[in-house]
Amino acid sequence: MPDLVRYEVKDRVAVITIDNPPVNALAPAVWEQIDQAVARGVADAGADAMVLVGAGTTFIAGADIKVFDVLKTPQDSMTRSAGTHALLRRVEDASKPLVAAIHGNALGGGMEVAMSCHFRVAAKDAKVGQPEVLLGIIPGAGGTQRLPRLAGAELALQMCTDGKPVAAPKAKAAGMVDEILEGDLLAGAIAFAKKKAAAREIRKVREIAISADAAKAGLDACAKMRESLAKTARGVKAPFAVVDAVEAGLKDGFDAGSIRERELFANCVVSIESKALRHMFFAEREAAKVPDIPKDTPTREIKRAAVVGAGTMGGGIAMNYANAGIPVLLKEVDEAALKKGLATIRKNYEITMSKGKMTAEQVEKTMALITPTTTYDGFDQVDIVTEAVFENMDLKKATFKELGAVTRPDCILASNSSTLDIDQFAQSSGRPAQVLGHHYFSPANVMKLLEIVRGRETSRDVIATSLKLSKKLNKTGVVVGNCFGFVANRMLAYYMREAYLLLEEGASVPQIDKVLTDFGLPVGPYGMQDIAGIDVGARIRQYLASIGKTRAEGPQSAIPDRLFEMGRYGQKTGAGWYKYDAPFSRNRTPDPLIEQMAEEEAAKRGLKRRPIADEEILARIMIALANEGARVLEEHYATRAGDIDVIYCYGFGYPRHRGGPMFYAETVGLATVLSRVHEYRARFGDYWEPAPLLEKLVTAGKSSFEQ
Ligand code: T1G
């Protein structure tokens, strides 16, 4: 077993170094070796004090998240946590001063180890935090008991329920860190430890008293936090468990509070919410790994960019570059369109400023990075161009032909198309190796997902550069294949197919939308169509019809095209699936016309409309998604099921605590999903064709899409 924790004495101070790259996660062996090293330091006559420090770029980033999967029952967790709590009490009971020297991150178990030390010193740019709630769990090694004693209950509650890290200076001001050290952290920590040894000073956090007033204030803070969480923490339990644990410690003391924390942690760690959030933690990191594109694939530097099209998407894309400090040309066909686009961009920044997230100076500085133009002047200087022109094949091909002529041979040419064939654009450009899709999600400057659509001839370094660029643009890049609709919209077609058919069969627009928002989506299918624009889908259907295709198998509802013909595009026209107070208003009311149209369309199909239970609505929509997702996987348009989950969580706000459509299907059970597909096929028609991969996995008794 390699030494995960090293021990050496420097200037009569035992230096205990945790070395478990890349983030010094607390695997079981690391816990044990910390325990042994501290005991060794206590017994070492040559050491008057001890310092605990992380090797590499960080202190400790927390417990090893992978380890939690072995905990099958709350009892498993109770057994394991008894050991962890006892270990940290042994650390805290060390008879010599023990100092945690923090650089990088002290998160989760890392912060709990630091709080079990007698003192904490930190580099100025270090961060501390308890992000467990982001994994659907709570601090499980005494954090809900020690943090209130160090930082006060209110700040402890805030940190443990929002999971956000706190920078070292704020941590010092709050009492979590004793000193901020400039220069060599270890040398400073050794000097600090020697001073504490000379003063024979030891401070056990668990023995810090909480006064009656502080306890009362803390209990009030717990009540207030519960009220706040009732509004903000939709569908999740862990944040509430944090409050229960902190409250128990305030009411009944450290030991009772620790037991309560362990019980609450035990229930959280085996919950589907936590498994889903832990799945998402790794899935979003795995999504950046493309099998045939190794980490050391050369990448190009993106110093200057350009965007063609200053509409809603083009403007948002230009903002992404400007926000990342990359100068960007923004081209439109004429001054009027350009002016409109810039006005929208400025309005977006002013809204951000009104929320206190940008200063007026920052707005001007960022806007100055966007250079409006109606010509291709300067395009020969840029490293990447993203076209965001109208979703029309001929127009896009013409645009790529022009771009191929006005840009450098090594300039990356990206399309923001949401569905169309990237390879056709590539051919038009004359430089297919430089062409790929960069599919942003509306609003492009907000949604984190970037679908990186790989064309047949897209070169590896262009893909690698896109993955690196997505991080720079604060996006989560997922590489997908070039099928119609790529991954997000290809599957969405099946999501919408069921929504439309359920409407004609008897459900209502508000009912269907509410089922999906209760499930955790930010907006239901109809609300989403009204935001995206019914015209966008209609034009794609027209294009598909022109090449003899449809977006999804099965009966196609005529209602969307009827609304399009009526000029009801959604919010932007003041009417769509709902009625709005005015164009672009968000105040909507159900429209009886839709029910009437559903009656008409049902009659044409010889359907007797019926009341439909919410459960059927959710099941048909989610199973349609998962079934098509299985096809996407077996056709290799997505590398792994987790990529699809990341796409839906980051592209459409699919609730992370459900883990994404593929993980959710696994929690339903693949055999159940398949049997439902067979049931729907019998009830509704052969278009409910089970994906071969789903059948193969169920036959093989598999419970996961990850083969
Ligand atoms: N466990 C296992 N692997 C981890 C890990 C962890 N805690 N943290 C990171 N990794 C892996 C990650 O998957 C990636 O792997 C590599 O390290 C680099 O990570 C008892 C119960 C620290 C801010 O939630 O937030 O403690 O892809 O790409 O961008 O009460 O990692 O290279 O194979 O994210 O520099 C609480 C989770 C755990 C912190 C660094 N701690 N980590 O970000 O690198 S629960 C957390 C992060 C707990 C206790 C409880 C970030 C980071 P690969 P990365 P980064």
PDB file of C-alpha atoms and ligand atoms in Angstrom, residues 21-23 25-26 31 57-58 60-68 84 105 107-110 112 129-132 134-135 137-143 261 265 269 281-282 285-286 289 295 471, ligand 1:
ATOM      1  CA  PRO A  21      -3.779  12.562  -5.715  1.00  0.00           C
ATOM      2  CA  PRO A  22      -5.525  14.281  -7.305  1.00  0.00           C
ATOM      3  CA  VAL A  23      -7.485  15.874  -4.456  1.00  0.00           C
ATOM      4  CA  ALA A  25      -9.798  12.405  -0.999  1.00  0.00           C
ATOM      5  CA  LEU A  26     -10.290  10.575   2.286  1.00  0.00           C
ATOM      6  CA  TRP A  31      -8.461   7.987   7.392  1.00  0.00           C
ATOM      7  CA  THR A  57      -2.569  21.483  -5.004  1.00  0.00           C
ATOM      8  CA  THR A  58      -4.967  21.094  -2.145  1.00  0.00           C
ATOM      9  CA  ILE A  60      -8.431  17.465   1.477  1.00  0.00           C
ATOM     10  CA  ALA A  61     -11.403  17.636  -0.901  1.00  0.00           C
ATOM     11  CA  GLY A  62     -13.558  15.420   1.248  1.00  0.00           C
ATOM     12  CA  ALA A  63     -14.385  11.782   1.757  1.00  0.00           C
ATOM     13  CA  ASP A  64     -13.914   9.578  -1.301  1.00  0.00           C
ATOM     14  CA  ILE A  65     -17.377   9.870  -2.856  1.00  0.00           C
ATOM     15  CA  LYS A  66     -16.982   6.515  -4.609  1.00  0.00           C
ATOM     16  CA  VAL A  67     -16.884   4.785  -1.232  1.00  0.00           C
ATOM     17  CA  PHE A  68     -20.522   5.547  -0.402  1.00  0.00           C
ATOM     18  CA  THR A  84     -15.002   7.983  11.720  1.00  0.00           C
ATOM     19  CA  ASN A 105      -9.743  23.198  -0.685  1.00  0.00           C
ATOM     20  CA  LEU A 107     -14.172  20.471   1.790  1.00  0.00           C
ATOM     21  CA  GLY A 108     -16.557  18.031   3.428  1.00  0.00           C
ATOM     22  CA  GLY A 109     -14.564  15.496   5.384  1.00  0.00           C
ATOM     23  CA  GLY A 110     -11.531  17.667   4.701  1.00  0.00           C
ATOM     24  CA  GLU A 112     -14.182  18.071   9.340  1.00  0.00           C
ATOM     25  CA  GLY A 129     -16.781  24.289   2.952  1.00  0.00           C
ATOM     26  CA  GLN A 130     -19.300  21.530   3.561  1.00  0.00           C
ATOM     27  CA  PRO A 131     -20.650  20.709   0.068  1.00  0.00           C
ATOM     28  CA  GLU A 132     -22.146  17.370   1.079  1.00  0.00           C
ATOM     29  CA  LEU A 134     -24.783  18.870  -3.287  1.00  0.00           C
ATOM     30  CA  LEU A 135     -24.392  15.093  -3.140  1.00  0.00           C
ATOM     31  CA  ILE A 137     -26.018  13.916   1.988  1.00  0.00           C
ATOM     32  CA  ILE A 138     -24.979  15.979   5.008  1.00  0.00           C
ATOM     33  CA  PRO A 139     -21.619  16.348   6.771  1.00  0.00           C
ATOM     34  CA  GLY A 140     -21.053  12.872   8.199  1.00  0.00           C
ATOM     35  CA  ALA A 141     -17.976  13.323  10.413  1.00  0.00           C
ATOM     36  CA  GLY A 142     -19.104  15.866  12.957  1.00  0.00           C
ATOM     37  CA  GLY A 143     -19.337  18.876  10.663  1.00  0.00           C
ATOM     38  CA  GLU A 261     -26.027  13.580  12.566  1.00  0.00           C
ATOM     39  CA  PHE A 265     -26.470  10.978   7.254  1.00  0.00           C
ATOM     40  CA  VAL A 269     -26.537   8.330   1.902  1.00  0.00           C
ATOM     41  CA  PHE A 281     -21.026  14.461  -9.896  1.00  0.00           C
ATOM     42  CA  PHE A 282     -19.061  11.833 -11.782  1.00  0.00           C
ATOM     43  CA  ARG A 285     -16.666  14.863 -15.219  1.00  0.00           C
ATOM     44  CA  GLU A 286     -16.825  11.729 -17.368  1.00  0.00           C
ATOM     45  CA  LYS A 289     -13.630  12.317 -21.611  1.00  0.00           C
ATOM     46  CA  LYS A 295      -6.181  14.212 -22.481  1.00  0.00           C
ATOM     47  CA  LYS A 471     -14.708  25.198 -19.617  1.00  0.00           C
TER      48      LYS A 471
HETATM   49  N1  T1G B   1     -14.077  11.804  -4.020  1.00  0.00           N
HETATM   50  C1  T1G B   1     -13.659  11.112  -5.109  1.00  0.00           C
HETATM   51  N2  T1G B   1     -13.155  11.680  -6.222  1.00  0.00           N
HETATM   52  C2  T1G B   1     -13.096  13.025  -6.231  1.00  0.00           C
HETATM   53  C3  T1G B   1     -13.533  13.829  -5.156  1.00  0.00           C
HETATM   54  C4  T1G B   1     -14.035  13.147  -3.999  1.00  0.00           C
HETATM   55  N3  T1G B   1     -14.433  13.809  -2.916  1.00  0.00           N
HETATM   56  N4  T1G B   1     -13.359  15.133  -5.496  1.00  0.00           N
HETATM   57  C5  T1G B   1     -12.836  15.142  -6.726  1.00  0.00           C
HETATM   58  N5  T1G B   1     -12.670  13.891  -7.172  1.00  0.00           N
HETATM   59  C6  T1G B   1     -12.096  13.486  -8.466  1.00  0.00           C
HETATM   60  C7  T1G B   1     -12.955  13.913  -9.625  1.00  0.00           C
HETATM   61  O1  T1G B   1     -13.936  12.942  -9.899  1.00  0.00           O
HETATM   62  C8  T1G B   1     -11.922  14.022 -10.729  1.00  0.00           C
HETATM   63  O2  T1G B   1     -11.625  12.691 -11.166  1.00  0.00           O
HETATM   64  C9  T1G B   1     -10.674  14.525 -10.004  1.00  0.00           C
HETATM   65  O3  T1G B   1     -10.875  14.182  -8.628  1.00  0.00           O
HETATM   66  C10 T1G B   1     -10.496  16.021 -10.126  1.00  0.00           C
HETATM   67  O4  T1G B   1     -11.724  16.604  -9.690  1.00  0.00           O
HETATM   68  C11 T1G B   1     -17.534  12.588   5.523  1.00  0.00           C
HETATM   69  C12 T1G B   1     -19.411  12.548   3.567  1.00  0.00           C
HETATM   70  C13 T1G B   1     -12.295  19.610  -5.011  1.00  0.00           C
HETATM   71  C14 T1G B   1     -13.433  21.572  -6.065  1.00  0.00           C
HETATM   72  O5  T1G B   1     -18.101  17.143  -2.453  1.00  0.00           O
HETATM   73  O6  T1G B   1     -15.880  19.738  -5.587  1.00  0.00           O
HETATM   74  O7  T1G B   1     -16.693  14.483   2.577  1.00  0.00           O
HETATM   75  O8  T1G B   1     -12.264  12.992 -13.580  1.00  0.00           O
HETATM   76  O9  T1G B   1     -12.260  17.615 -11.930  1.00  0.00           O
HETATM   77  O10 T1G B   1     -12.211  21.031 -11.005  1.00  0.00           O
HETATM   78  O11 T1G B   1     -18.747  14.549   5.827  1.00  0.00           O
HETATM   79  O12 T1G B   1     -13.314  18.049  -7.246  1.00  0.00           O
HETATM   80  O13 T1G B   1      -9.877  13.228 -12.850  1.00  0.00           O
HETATM   81  O14 T1G B   1     -10.996  10.959 -12.817  1.00  0.00           O
HETATM   82  O15 T1G B   1     -13.584  18.221  -9.857  1.00  0.00           O
HETATM   83  O16 T1G B   1     -10.043  21.062  -9.624  1.00  0.00           O
HETATM   84  C15 T1G B   1     -17.415  16.181   0.022  1.00  0.00           C
HETATM   85  C16 T1G B   1     -16.008  17.216  -4.412  1.00  0.00           C
HETATM   86  C17 T1G B   1     -17.415  14.703  -0.180  1.00  0.00           C
HETATM   87  C18 T1G B   1     -15.925  17.887  -3.043  1.00  0.00           C
HETATM   88  C19 T1G B   1     -11.713  20.272  -7.305  1.00  0.00           C
HETATM   89  N6  T1G B   1     -16.513  16.825  -0.915  1.00  0.00           N
HETATM   90  N7  T1G B   1     -14.960  17.692  -5.300  1.00  0.00           N
HETATM   91  O17 T1G B   1     -12.272  20.637  -8.550  1.00  0.00           O
HETATM   92  O18 T1G B   1     -11.162  18.953 -10.105  1.00  0.00           O
HETATM   93  S1  T1G B   1     -18.531  13.892   0.916  1.00  0.00           S
HETATM   94  C20 T1G B   1     -16.954  17.247  -2.114  1.00  0.00           C
HETATM   95  C21 T1G B   1     -15.013  18.922  -5.862  1.00  0.00           C
HETATM   96  C22 T1G B   1     -17.805  14.087   2.450  1.00  0.00           C
HETATM   97  C23 T1G B   1     -17.889  13.899   4.901  1.00  0.00           C
HETATM   98  C24 T1G B   1     -18.653  13.797   3.641  1.00  0.00           C
HETATM   99  C25 T1G B   1     -13.926  19.253  -6.839  1.00  0.00           C
HETATM  100  C26 T1G B   1     -12.846  20.185  -6.260  1.00  0.00           C
HETATM  101  P1  T1G B   1     -11.155  12.456 -12.704  1.00  0.00           P
HETATM  102  P2  T1G B   1     -12.290  17.864 -10.468  1.00  0.00           P
HETATM  103  P3  T1G B   1     -11.382  20.503  -9.887  1.00  0.00           P
END
